[in-house]
Coordinates of N, CA and C in Angstrom, one line a residue:
Chain B
E40 N -39.5 -31.3 -29.9 CA -39.6 -32.6 -29.6 C -38.3 -32.9 -29.1
T41 N -38.3 -33.4 -27.7 CA -36.9 -33.8 -26.9 C -36.7 -35.1 -27.4
G42 N -35.2 -35.3 -27.5 CA -34.5 -36.4 -27.9 C -34.2 -37.5 -26.8
V43 N -33.8 -38.5 -26.9 CA -33.5 -39.6 -25.8 C -32.3 -39.0 -24.7
T44 N -32.5 -38.9 -23.5 CA -31.5 -38.2 -22.6 C -31.0 -39.4 -21.7
Q45 N -29.8 -39.7 -21.4 CA -29.2 -40.5 -20.7 C -28.4 -39.8 -19.5
S46 N -28.6 -40.4 -18.2 CA -27.8 -39.9 -17.3 C -27.5 -41.0 -16.3
P47 N -26.1 -40.8 -15.6 CA -24.9 -40.0 -16.0 C -24.4 -40.2 -17.2
T48 N -23.6 -39.3 -17.9 CA -23.0 -39.5 -19.1 C -21.6 -40.4 -18.7
H49 N -20.8 -40.1 -17.6 CA -20.0 -41.2 -17.2 C -19.8 -41.6 -15.8
L50 N -19.2 -42.7 -15.4 CA -19.5 -43.4 -14.2 C -18.3 -44.3 -13.8
I51 N -17.8 -44.1 -12.9 CA -16.5 -45.1 -12.3 C -17.0 -45.8 -11.1
K52 N -17.0 -47.1 -11.0 CA -17.7 -48.0 -10.0 C -16.5 -48.9 -9.8
T53 N -16.4 -49.7 -8.5 CA -15.8 -50.6 -8.3 C -16.3 -51.8 -8.4
R54 N -15.5 -53.1 -8.7 CA -15.9 -54.5 -8.6 C -16.8 -54.8 -7.4
G55 N -18.1 -55.4 -7.7 CA -18.9 -56.0 -6.7 C -20.0 -54.6 -6.3
Q56 N -19.7 -53.5 -6.7 CA -20.9 -52.4 -6.4 C -22.0 -52.5 -7.4
Q57 N -23.1 -51.8 -7.1 CA -24.2 -51.7 -7.9 C -24.5 -50.4 -8.4
V58 N -24.8 -50.4 -9.7 CA -25.2 -49.1 -10.5 C -26.5 -48.9 -11.0
T59 N -27.1 -47.7 -11.1 CA -28.4 -47.3 -11.8 C -28.3 -46.2 -12.8
L60 N -28.6 -46.8 -14.0 CA -28.4 -45.7 -15.2 C -30.0 -45.3 -15.6
R61 N -30.0 -44.2 -16.0 CA -31.4 -43.5 -16.5 C -31.3 -42.9 -17.7
C62 N -32.7 -42.8 -18.1 CA -33.0 -42.7 -19.6 C -34.3 -42.2 -19.5
S63 N -34.5 -41.0 -20.3 CA -35.9 -40.3 -20.7 C -35.9 -40.6 -22.1
S64 N -37.0 -41.2 -22.3 CA -37.5 -41.6 -23.8 C -37.8 -40.3 -24.5
Q65 N -37.7 -40.5 -25.7 CA -38.1 -39.5 -27.0 C -39.9 -39.2 -26.6
S66 N -40.3 -38.1 -26.8 CA -41.5 -37.6 -26.6 C -42.4 -38.7 -27.2
G67 N -43.5 -39.2 -26.8 CA -44.6 -39.9 -27.8 C -43.9 -41.6 -27.8
H68 N -42.9 -41.9 -27.4 CA -42.5 -43.3 -27.8 C -42.7 -43.9 -26.3
N69 N -43.2 -45.2 -26.3 CA -43.9 -46.2 -25.3 C -42.8 -47.2 -25.2
T70 N -41.8 -47.4 -25.9 CA -40.9 -48.6 -25.8 C -39.4 -48.2 -25.8
V71 N -38.7 -48.8 -24.7 CA -37.4 -48.5 -24.5 C -36.4 -49.7 -24.4
S72 N -35.5 -49.6 -25.2 CA -34.5 -50.9 -25.1 C -33.0 -50.4 -24.8
W73 N -32.4 -51.3 -24.1 CA -31.3 -51.2 -23.3 C -30.1 -51.8 -24.3
Y74 N -29.0 -51.2 -24.6 CA -27.8 -51.9 -25.2 C -26.5 -51.8 -24.4
Q75 N -25.7 -53.0 -24.4 CA -24.5 -52.7 -24.1 C -23.5 -52.7 -25.3
Q76 N -22.7 -51.5 -25.3 CA -21.6 -51.6 -26.2 C -20.0 -51.5 -25.9
A77 N -19.6 -52.8 -25.7 CA -18.0 -52.8 -25.6 C -17.4 -52.1 -26.6
L78 N -16.0 -51.4 -26.2 CA -15.3 -51.1 -27.0 C -15.0 -51.4 -28.3
G79 N -15.1 -51.0 -29.5 CA -14.8 -51.8 -31.0 C -15.8 -52.6 -31.3
Q80 N -16.7 -52.9 -30.6 CA -17.9 -53.7 -30.8 C -19.2 -53.1 -31.1
G81 N -20.2 -53.9 -31.9 CA -21.5 -53.3 -31.9 C -22.4 -53.5 -30.6
P82 N -23.3 -52.6 -30.8 CA -24.0 -52.6 -29.5 C -24.9 -54.1 -29.3
Q83 N -25.2 -54.5 -28.0 CA -25.4 -56.0 -27.8 C -26.8 -55.9 -26.7
F84 N -27.9 -56.2 -27.7 CA -29.2 -56.2 -26.6 C -29.5 -56.7 -25.3
I85 N -29.9 -56.1 -24.5 CA -30.1 -56.2 -23.0 C -31.3 -56.7 -22.8
F86 N -32.5 -55.7 -23.0 CA -33.9 -56.0 -22.9 C -34.4 -55.0 -23.2
Q87 N -35.7 -55.1 -23.2 CA -36.6 -53.9 -23.7 C -38.0 -54.0 -22.9
Y88 N -38.6 -52.8 -22.7 CA -39.6 -52.5 -22.0 C -40.7 -51.9 -22.7
Y89 N -42.0 -52.2 -22.6 CA -43.0 -51.9 -23.1 C -44.5 -51.6 -22.1
R90 N -44.7 -50.3 -22.1 CA -45.6 -50.3 -21.0 C -45.4 -50.9 -19.8
E91 N -44.3 -50.7 -19.1 CA -43.7 -51.0 -17.9 C -43.6 -52.2 -17.5
E92 N -43.5 -53.1 -18.7 CA -43.3 -54.5 -18.7 C -42.0 -55.0 -19.4
E93 N -41.3 -56.0 -19.1 CA -40.1 -56.5 -19.8 C -40.5 -57.3 -20.9
N94 N -40.2 -57.1 -21.9 CA -40.8 -57.6 -23.3 C -39.6 -57.9 -24.3
G95 N -38.8 -59.0 -23.7 CA -37.7 -59.6 -24.5 C -36.4 -59.2 -23.8
R96 N -35.6 -60.1 -23.9 CA -34.2 -60.0 -23.2 C -33.3 -60.7 -23.6
G97 N -32.0 -60.2 -24.0 CA -31.0 -60.9 -24.4 C -30.2 -61.9 -23.5
N98 N -29.0 -62.0 -24.0 CA -28.0 -63.1 -23.2 C -27.3 -62.4 -22.2
F99 N -28.1 -61.9 -21.1 CA -27.6 -61.2 -20.0 C -28.0 -62.0 -18.8
P100 N -27.0 -61.9 -17.9 CA -27.5 -62.4 -16.3 C -28.7 -61.9 -15.6
P101 N -29.2 -62.4 -14.8 CA -30.2 -61.8 -13.8 C -29.7 -60.3 -13.1
R102 N -28.5 -60.4 -13.0 CA -28.1 -59.2 -12.2 C -28.2 -57.8 -13.3
F103 N -28.5 -58.0 -14.2 CA -29.0 -56.8 -15.0 C -30.4 -56.9 -15.0
S104 N -30.8 -55.6 -14.5 CA -32.4 -55.5 -14.4 C -32.8 -54.2 -14.8
G105 N -34.1 -53.9 -15.0 CA -34.6 -52.8 -15.5 C -36.0 -52.3 -14.9
L106 N -36.4 -51.1 -15.3 CA -37.8 -50.6 -15.0 C -38.3 -49.6 -16.0
Q107 N -39.4 -49.7 -16.3 CA -39.9 -48.5 -16.8 C -41.3 -47.8 -16.2
F108 N -41.2 -46.6 -16.0 CA -42.1 -45.7 -15.1 C -43.4 -45.3 -16.3
P109 N -44.3 -45.1 -15.5 CA -45.6 -44.4 -16.4 C -45.4 -43.3 -17.3
N110 N -44.4 -42.7 -17.2 CA -43.7 -41.7 -18.1 C -43.0 -42.0 -19.2
Y111 N -42.9 -43.4 -19.3 CA -41.8 -44.2 -20.1 C -40.5 -44.0 -20.0
S112 N -40.2 -43.4 -18.9 CA -38.6 -43.4 -18.7 C -38.2 -44.8 -18.3
S113 N -37.0 -44.8 -18.0 CA -36.3 -46.1 -17.8 C -35.1 -46.2 -16.9
E114 N -34.9 -47.1 -16.1 CA -33.8 -47.4 -15.4 C -33.1 -48.7 -15.8
L115 N -32.0 -48.7 -15.8 CA -31.0 -50.1 -15.8 C -30.1 -50.1 -14.8
N116 N -30.3 -51.3 -14.1 CA -29.6 -51.3 -12.7 C -28.8 -52.6 -13.2
V117 N -27.6 -52.9 -12.5 CA -26.7 -53.5 -12.7 C -26.1 -53.9 -11.3
N118 N -26.3 -55.3 -10.7 CA -25.7 -55.5 -9.2 C -24.4 -56.2 -9.4
A119 N -23.7 -56.4 -8.6 CA -22.3 -57.2 -8.4 C -21.5 -56.8 -9.5
L120 N -21.1 -55.7 -9.7 CA -20.5 -55.4 -11.0 C -19.0 -56.2 -11.4
E121 N -18.8 -56.6 -12.5 CA -17.9 -57.3 -12.8 C -17.0 -56.5 -13.6
L122 N -15.6 -56.6 -13.8 CA -14.7 -55.8 -14.7 C -15.5 -55.8 -16.2
D123 N -15.5 -57.0 -16.7 CA -16.3 -57.0 -18.0 C -17.6 -56.1 -18.3
D124 N -18.0 -55.6 -17.2 CA -19.1 -54.7 -17.5 C -18.9 -53.3 -18.0
S125 N -17.7 -53.0 -17.9 CA -17.5 -51.9 -18.5 C -17.6 -52.0 -19.7
A126 N -18.4 -50.7 -20.1 CA -18.7 -50.4 -21.7 C -19.7 -49.2 -21.6
L127 N -20.2 -49.0 -23.2 CA -21.2 -47.7 -23.2 C -22.5 -48.5 -23.0
Y128 N -23.4 -48.0 -22.2 CA -24.7 -48.3 -22.2 C -25.5 -47.5 -22.8
L129 N -26.5 -48.1 -23.9 CA -27.1 -47.1 -24.6 C -28.6 -47.6 -24.6
C130 N -29.4 -46.4 -24.3 CA -30.7 -46.4 -24.2 C -31.4 -46.1 -25.7
A131 N -32.4 -46.7 -25.9 CA -33.1 -46.5 -27.3 C -34.7 -46.2 -27.0
S132 N -35.4 -45.6 -27.7 CA -36.7 -45.3 -27.6 C -37.3 -45.5 -28.9
S133 N -38.6 -46.1 -29.0 CA -39.1 -46.5 -30.4 C -40.7 -46.3 -30.0
L134 N -41.4 -46.3 -31.2 CA -42.9 -46.2 -31.2 C -43.5 -47.4 -30.9
A135 N -42.8 -48.8 -31.4 CA -43.5 -49.9 -31.2 C -42.2 -50.9 -30.7
T136 N -42.6 -52.3 -30.6 CA -41.7 -52.9 -29.9 C -40.9 -54.0 -30.9
G137 N -41.3 -54.0 -32.1 CA -40.2 -54.7 -32.9 C -40.3 -53.9 -34.4
G138 N -39.3 -54.0 -35.1 CA -39.0 -53.5 -36.4 C -39.3 -52.1 -36.8
E139 N -39.4 -51.3 -35.5 CA -39.1 -49.9 -35.6 C -37.9 -49.1 -35.6
K140 N -37.7 -48.1 -36.2 CA -36.4 -47.6 -36.0 C -36.1 -47.2 -34.4
L141 N -35.0 -47.3 -34.0 CA -34.5 -46.8 -32.9 C -33.9 -45.4 -32.7
F142 N -34.4 -44.7 -31.5 CA -33.7 -43.6 -31.4 C -32.7 -43.5 -30.2
F143 N -31.5 -43.6 -30.2 CA -30.6 -43.7 -29.1 C -30.1 -42.5 -28.5
G144 N -29.9 -42.7 -27.3 CA -29.5 -41.7 -26.5 C -27.7 -41.6 -26.6
S145 N -27.1 -40.6 -26.1 CA -25.5 -40.7 -26.3 C -25.0 -41.7 -25.4
G146 N -25.4 -42.2 -24.6 CA -25.1 -43.3 -23.7 C -24.2 -42.8 -22.1
T147 N -24.3 -43.8 -21.5 CA -23.7 -44.0 -20.4 C -22.0 -44.8 -20.3
Q148 N -21.1 -43.8 -20.1 CA -19.8 -44.8 -20.3 C -19.7 -45.3 -18.5
L149 N -19.3 -46.4 -18.4 CA -19.2 -47.1 -17.2 C -17.8 -47.9 -17.1
S150 N -17.3 -47.5 -16.3 CA -15.9 -48.2 -16.0 C -15.9 -48.7 -14.8
V151 N -15.6 -50.2 -14.7 CA -15.6 -50.7 -13.3 C -14.3 -51.0 -13.2
L152 N -13.8 -50.7 -12.1 CA -12.1 -50.7 -11.4 C -12.0 -52.1 -10.7
Chain Q
E245 N -26.7 -70.3 -35.3 CA -26.7 -69.1 -34.4 C -26.8 -67.6 -35.5
D246 N -27.5 -66.9 -35.1 CA -27.6 -65.4 -35.8 C -26.1 -65.0 -35.9
Q247 N -25.6 -64.3 -36.9 CA -24.6 -63.7 -37.3 C -24.6 -62.7 -38.2
V248 N -24.0 -61.6 -37.7 CA -23.8 -60.3 -38.6 C -22.3 -59.9 -38.9
T249 N -21.9 -60.2 -39.9 CA -20.6 -59.6 -40.3 C -20.3 -58.4 -40.9
Q250 N -19.6 -57.3 -40.7 CA -19.5 -56.5 -41.5 C -17.9 -56.2 -42.2
S251 N -17.8 -55.8 -43.3 CA -16.4 -55.6 -43.8 C -16.2 -54.7 -44.9
P252 N -15.3 -53.6 -44.8 CA -14.0 -54.0 -44.0 C -14.3 -53.6 -42.7
E253 N -13.3 -53.7 -41.8 CA -13.3 -53.2 -40.2 C -13.0 -51.7 -40.6
A254 N -12.0 -51.3 -41.1 CA -11.8 -49.8 -41.3 C -11.7 -49.5 -42.8
L255 N -11.8 -48.2 -43.3 CA -11.6 -47.9 -44.8 C -11.2 -46.5 -44.7
R256 N -10.3 -46.1 -45.2 CA -10.1 -44.7 -45.5 C -10.1 -44.3 -47.1
L257 N -10.8 -43.2 -47.2 CA -11.1 -42.7 -48.7 C -10.9 -41.6 -48.8
Q258 N -10.1 -41.0 -50.0 CA -10.1 -39.6 -50.2 C -11.6 -39.1 -50.6
E259 N -11.7 -38.0 -50.2 CA -12.9 -36.9 -50.5 C -13.2 -37.3 -52.1
G260 N -14.6 -37.6 -52.5 CA -14.9 -37.9 -53.8 C -14.6 -39.4 -54.2
E261 N -13.9 -40.1 -53.4 CA -13.5 -41.5 -53.7 C -14.9 -42.5 -53.6
S262 N -15.5 -43.0 -54.4 CA -16.7 -43.9 -54.0 C -16.4 -45.2 -53.4
S263 N -17.0 -45.9 -52.7 CA -17.0 -47.2 -52.3 C -18.1 -47.8 -51.5
S264 N -18.0 -49.3 -51.2 CA -19.1 -49.8 -50.6 C -18.5 -50.4 -49.3
L265 N -19.7 -50.5 -48.5 CA -19.6 -51.5 -47.2 C -20.1 -52.7 -47.1
N266 N -19.7 -53.5 -46.8 CA -20.7 -54.8 -47.0 C -21.2 -55.2 -45.4
C267 N -22.3 -55.8 -45.5 CA -22.9 -56.6 -44.2 C -23.4 -57.8 -44.8
S268 N -22.7 -59.0 -44.1 CA -23.1 -60.1 -44.4 C -23.6 -60.7 -43.4
Y269 N -25.1 -61.5 -43.5 CA -25.9 -61.9 -42.3 C -26.3 -63.6 -42.5
T270 N -26.2 -64.2 -41.5 CA -27.0 -65.3 -41.3 C -28.1 -65.2 -40.0
V271 N -29.4 -65.0 -40.5 CA -30.3 -64.9 -39.0 C -31.4 -65.4 -39.9
S272 N -32.0 -66.0 -38.8 CA -33.2 -67.0 -39.3 C -34.7 -66.2 -39.4
G273 N -35.1 -66.2 -40.6 CA -36.4 -65.5 -40.9 C -36.1 -63.9 -40.6
L274 N -35.1 -63.4 -41.6 CA -34.9 -61.9 -41.3 C -36.2 -61.2 -41.7
R275 N -36.6 -60.2 -40.7 CA -37.6 -59.3 -40.9 C -37.2 -57.7 -41.4
G276 N -35.8 -57.5 -40.9 CA -35.5 -56.3 -41.4 C -34.2 -56.0 -41.3
L277 N -33.5 -55.4 -42.0 CA -31.9 -54.8 -42.0 C -31.9 -53.5 -42.0
F278 N -31.1 -52.9 -40.8 CA -31.1 -51.8 -40.4 C -29.6 -51.3 -40.6
W279 N -29.5 -49.9 -41.0 CA -28.3 -49.3 -41.0 C -28.1 -48.3 -40.1
Y280 N -27.1 -48.0 -39.4 CA -27.0 -46.8 -38.6 C -25.7 -46.2 -38.5
R281 N -25.7 -44.9 -38.3 CA -24.3 -44.3 -38.3 C -24.0 -43.7 -36.7
Q282 N -22.7 -44.2 -36.3 CA -22.3 -43.8 -35.2 C -21.1 -42.7 -35.2
D283 N -21.2 -41.5 -34.6 CA -20.1 -40.7 -34.3 C -19.3 -40.8 -33.2
P284 N -18.1 -40.7 -32.8 CA -17.3 -40.6 -31.6 C -18.2 -40.0 -30.4
G285 N -18.3 -40.9 -29.2 CA -19.1 -40.3 -28.2 C -20.6 -40.4 -28.3
K286 N -21.3 -40.8 -29.2 CA -22.5 -40.5 -29.7 C -23.1 -41.9 -29.7
G287 N -24.4 -41.8 -29.4 CA -25.5 -43.2 -29.8 C -25.5 -43.5 -31.4
P288 N -25.9 -44.3 -31.8 CA -26.2 -44.8 -33.2 C -27.3 -43.9 -33.7
E289 N -27.3 -43.4 -34.8 CA -28.2 -42.6 -35.7 C -29.0 -43.1 -36.8
F290 N -30.0 -43.7 -36.7 CA -30.9 -44.2 -37.8 C -30.5 -43.8 -39.2
L291 N -30.4 -44.7 -40.3 CA -30.0 -44.4 -41.4 C -31.4 -44.7 -42.4
F292 N -31.4 -46.1 -42.3 CA -32.3 -47.1 -43.4 C -32.7 -48.2 -42.6
T293 N -34.1 -48.7 -43.3 CA -34.5 -50.0 -43.0 C -34.8 -50.6 -44.3
L294 N -34.4 -52.0 -44.6 CA -34.7 -52.4 -45.7 C -35.3 -53.8 -45.2
Y295 N -36.4 -54.4 -46.1 CA -37.3 -55.2 -45.5 C -37.3 -56.5 -46.5
S296 N -37.0 -56.3 -47.7 CA -36.9 -57.5 -48.7 C -35.7 -57.6 -49.7
A297 N -35.3 -58.6 -50.1 CA -34.3 -58.9 -51.1 C -34.7 -58.1 -52.3
G298 N -33.7 -57.1 -52.9 CA -34.1 -56.3 -54.2 C -34.5 -54.9 -53.7
E299 N -34.7 -54.6 -52.3 CA -34.9 -53.2 -52.0 C -33.7 -52.3 -51.9
E300 N -34.0 -51.3 -52.1 CA -32.8 -50.0 -52.1 C -33.5 -48.7 -51.4
K301 N -32.5 -48.3 -50.7 CA -33.1 -47.1 -50.3 C -31.9 -45.9 -50.2
E302 N -32.1 -44.5 -50.5 CA -31.2 -43.6 -50.7 C -31.3 -42.5 -49.9
K303 N -30.3 -41.5 -49.4 CA -30.2 -40.8 -48.5 C -29.1 -39.7 -49.1
E304 N -29.2 -38.6 -49.5 CA -28.0 -37.8 -49.9 C -26.9 -38.8 -50.7
R305 N -25.8 -38.9 -50.1 CA -24.6 -39.8 -50.7 C -24.8 -41.0 -50.7
L306 N -25.6 -41.6 -49.7 CA -25.6 -42.7 -49.2 C -26.8 -43.8 -50.1
K307 N -26.5 -45.1 -50.4 CA -27.5 -45.7 -51.0 C -27.4 -47.2 -50.3
A308 N -28.4 -47.8 -49.6 CA -28.7 -49.1 -49.2 C -29.2 -50.1 -50.2
T309 N -28.5 -51.5 -50.2 CA -29.3 -52.5 -50.8 C -29.3 -53.5 -50.0
L310 N -30.2 -54.4 -50.6 CA -30.3 -55.7 -49.8 C -30.3 -56.9 -50.6
T311 N -29.8 -58.0 -50.5 CA -29.8 -59.3 -51.0 C -30.5 -60.3 -50.0
K312 N -30.5 -61.4 -50.2 CA -30.7 -62.5 -49.4 C -29.6 -63.0 -48.4
K313 N -28.7 -62.5 -48.9 CA -27.3 -62.8 -47.7 C -26.6 -61.8 -47.2
E314 N -26.9 -60.6 -47.8 CA -26.0 -59.4 -47.4 C -26.6 -58.2 -47.9
S315 N -25.8 -57.0 -47.5 CA -26.4 -55.5 -47.7 C -25.3 -54.8 -48.0
F316 N -25.4 -53.9 -48.6 CA -24.4 -53.1 -49.1 C -24.6 -51.6 -48.8
L317 N -23.9 -50.5 -48.4 CA -24.0 -49.5 -48.2 C -23.0 -48.8 -49.0
H318 N -23.5 -48.2 -50.1 CA -22.7 -47.5 -51.1 C -22.6 -45.9 -50.8
I319 N -21.5 -45.5 -50.7 CA -21.0 -44.1 -50.6 C -20.5 -43.3 -51.8
T320 N -21.2 -42.3 -52.5 CA -21.0 -41.8 -53.6 C -20.4 -40.5 -53.3
A321 N -19.2 -40.3 -53.7 CA -18.3 -38.9 -53.6 C -18.7 -38.6 -52.1
P322 N -17.8 -39.2 -51.2 CA -18.0 -38.8 -49.8 C -17.3 -37.7 -49.5
K323 N -17.7 -37.1 -48.3 CA -17.0 -35.7 -48.0 C -16.7 -36.0 -46.6
P324 N -15.8 -35.0 -46.0 CA -15.1 -35.6 -44.7 C -16.4 -35.7 -43.6
E325 N -17.4 -34.9 -43.9 CA -18.3 -35.0 -42.7 C -19.1 -36.6 -42.6
D326 N -18.8 -37.5 -43.7 CA -19.2 -38.7 -43.8 C -18.5 -39.9 -42.9
S327 N -17.5 -39.1 -42.2 CA -16.5 -39.8 -41.3 C -17.4 -40.2 -40.2
A328 N -17.3 -41.7 -40.0 CA -18.2 -42.2 -38.9 C -17.9 -43.9 -38.9
T329 N -18.5 -44.3 -37.8 CA -18.6 -45.8 -38.0 C -19.9 -46.1 -38.4
Y330 N -20.1 -47.2 -39.4 CA -21.5 -47.4 -39.8 C -21.7 -48.8 -39.2
L331 N -22.8 -48.9 -38.7 CA -23.3 -50.2 -38.2 C -24.4 -50.9 -39.0
C332 N -24.5 -52.0 -39.2 CA -25.6 -52.7 -39.6 C -26.5 -53.5 -38.6
A333 N -27.6 -53.9 -38.5 CA -28.2 -54.7 -37.5 C -29.3 -55.3 -38.1
A334 N -29.7 -56.7 -37.9 CA -30.6 -57.6 -38.3 C -31.5 -57.8 -37.5
W335 N -32.6 -57.8 -37.9 CA -34.0 -58.1 -36.9 C -34.6 -59.4 -37.4
G336 N -34.2 -60.4 -36.7 CA -34.9 -61.8 -37.1 C -36.1 -62.5 -36.2
Q337 N -36.2 -63.6 -36.4 CA -37.3 -64.4 -35.7 C -36.6 -64.7 -34.4
T338 N -35.3 -64.7 -34.1 CA -34.9 -65.4 -32.7 C -34.9 -64.1 -32.0
G339 N -35.3 -63.9 -30.6 CA -35.2 -62.8 -30.0 C -36.2 -61.5 -30.6
A340 N -37.4 -61.9 -30.6 CA -38.2 -61.2 -31.6 C -38.0 -59.7 -31.6
N341 N -37.6 -59.2 -30.5 CA -37.6 -57.6 -30.2 C -36.2 -57.0 -30.1
N342 N -35.2 -57.6 -30.5 CA -33.9 -57.2 -30.6 C -33.4 -57.1 -31.8
L343 N -32.4 -56.0 -32.0 CA -31.5 -55.9 -33.1 C -30.3 -56.5 -32.9
F344 N -29.7 -57.4 -33.8 CA -28.5 -57.8 -33.6 C -27.6 -57.2 -34.3
F345 N -26.5 -56.5 -33.9 CA -25.5 -55.6 -34.6 C -24.3 -56.3 -34.8
G346 N -23.8 -55.7 -36.1 CA -22.4 -56.4 -36.4 C -21.5 -55.2 -35.7
T347 N -20.1 -55.7 -36.1 CA -19.2 -54.7 -35.1 C -18.7 -53.2 -35.9
G348 N -19.6 -53.0 -37.1 CA -19.2 -51.8 -37.5 C -18.3 -51.5 -38.7
T349 N -18.1 -50.7 -39.7 CA -17.0 -50.2 -40.5 C -16.9 -48.9 -40.1
R350 N -15.6 -48.7 -39.7 CA -15.0 -47.3 -39.5 C -14.5 -46.6 -40.5
L351 N -15.1 -45.6 -41.1 CA -15.0 -44.7 -42.4 C -14.2 -43.5 -42.1
T352 N -13.2 -43.1 -42.7 CA -12.4 -41.9 -42.6 C -12.3 -41.5 -44.1
V353 N -12.9 -40.2 -44.1 CA -12.7 -39.4 -45.4 C -11.9 -38.6 -45.2
I354 N -10.6 -38.6 -46.0 CA -9.6 -37.4 -46.0 C -9.9 -36.3 -47.0
P355 N -9.8 -35.1 -46.6 CA -10.0 -33.8 -47.6 C -8.8 -34.0 -48.9

């Protein structure tokens, strides 16, 4: 049973650029959630995807967008990067959309200069 | 506004010295309280889910409890490998699909 994998592990971008982060969910999981974790903070919910549709969104602007593919893998896209977007981006998969334990990947560390 | 507060922010224990971590929450219609462990450079790892006040769950040296206002993670006779950041998260009625995380307690167990 493979776990949640994220790529790349580290990324450096400049302000105003766009970035795409990728996530492969754990085998058998149809739900993917994305979280942003700033240094010294707890993870903050960005959005969730279930069966290729967005199924809930946190307090993040529209320049944060996502996709889920038929194999349940997912992408997080961030446009017009800002310095405050520097954070660890975590992907988590689960068997259902609410109340299920989340299985997290190791994250992508994004630095915006 | 939903809020989850963890204390202390950091805790240093001698090996074998038991203690408790606190998670206070104000969440509309709590449906579940989760505990996760996070090691440096890794994503959080699931420990427990508690659904109702009075519920307790145990795993090795860890025991989680839940009241109507807070949750405790009790660590009995900790070992150095228990060193990590412990996060609690609330699942409530607001934003039905997301977990609302606290900022964590960074635990260091000294041999």
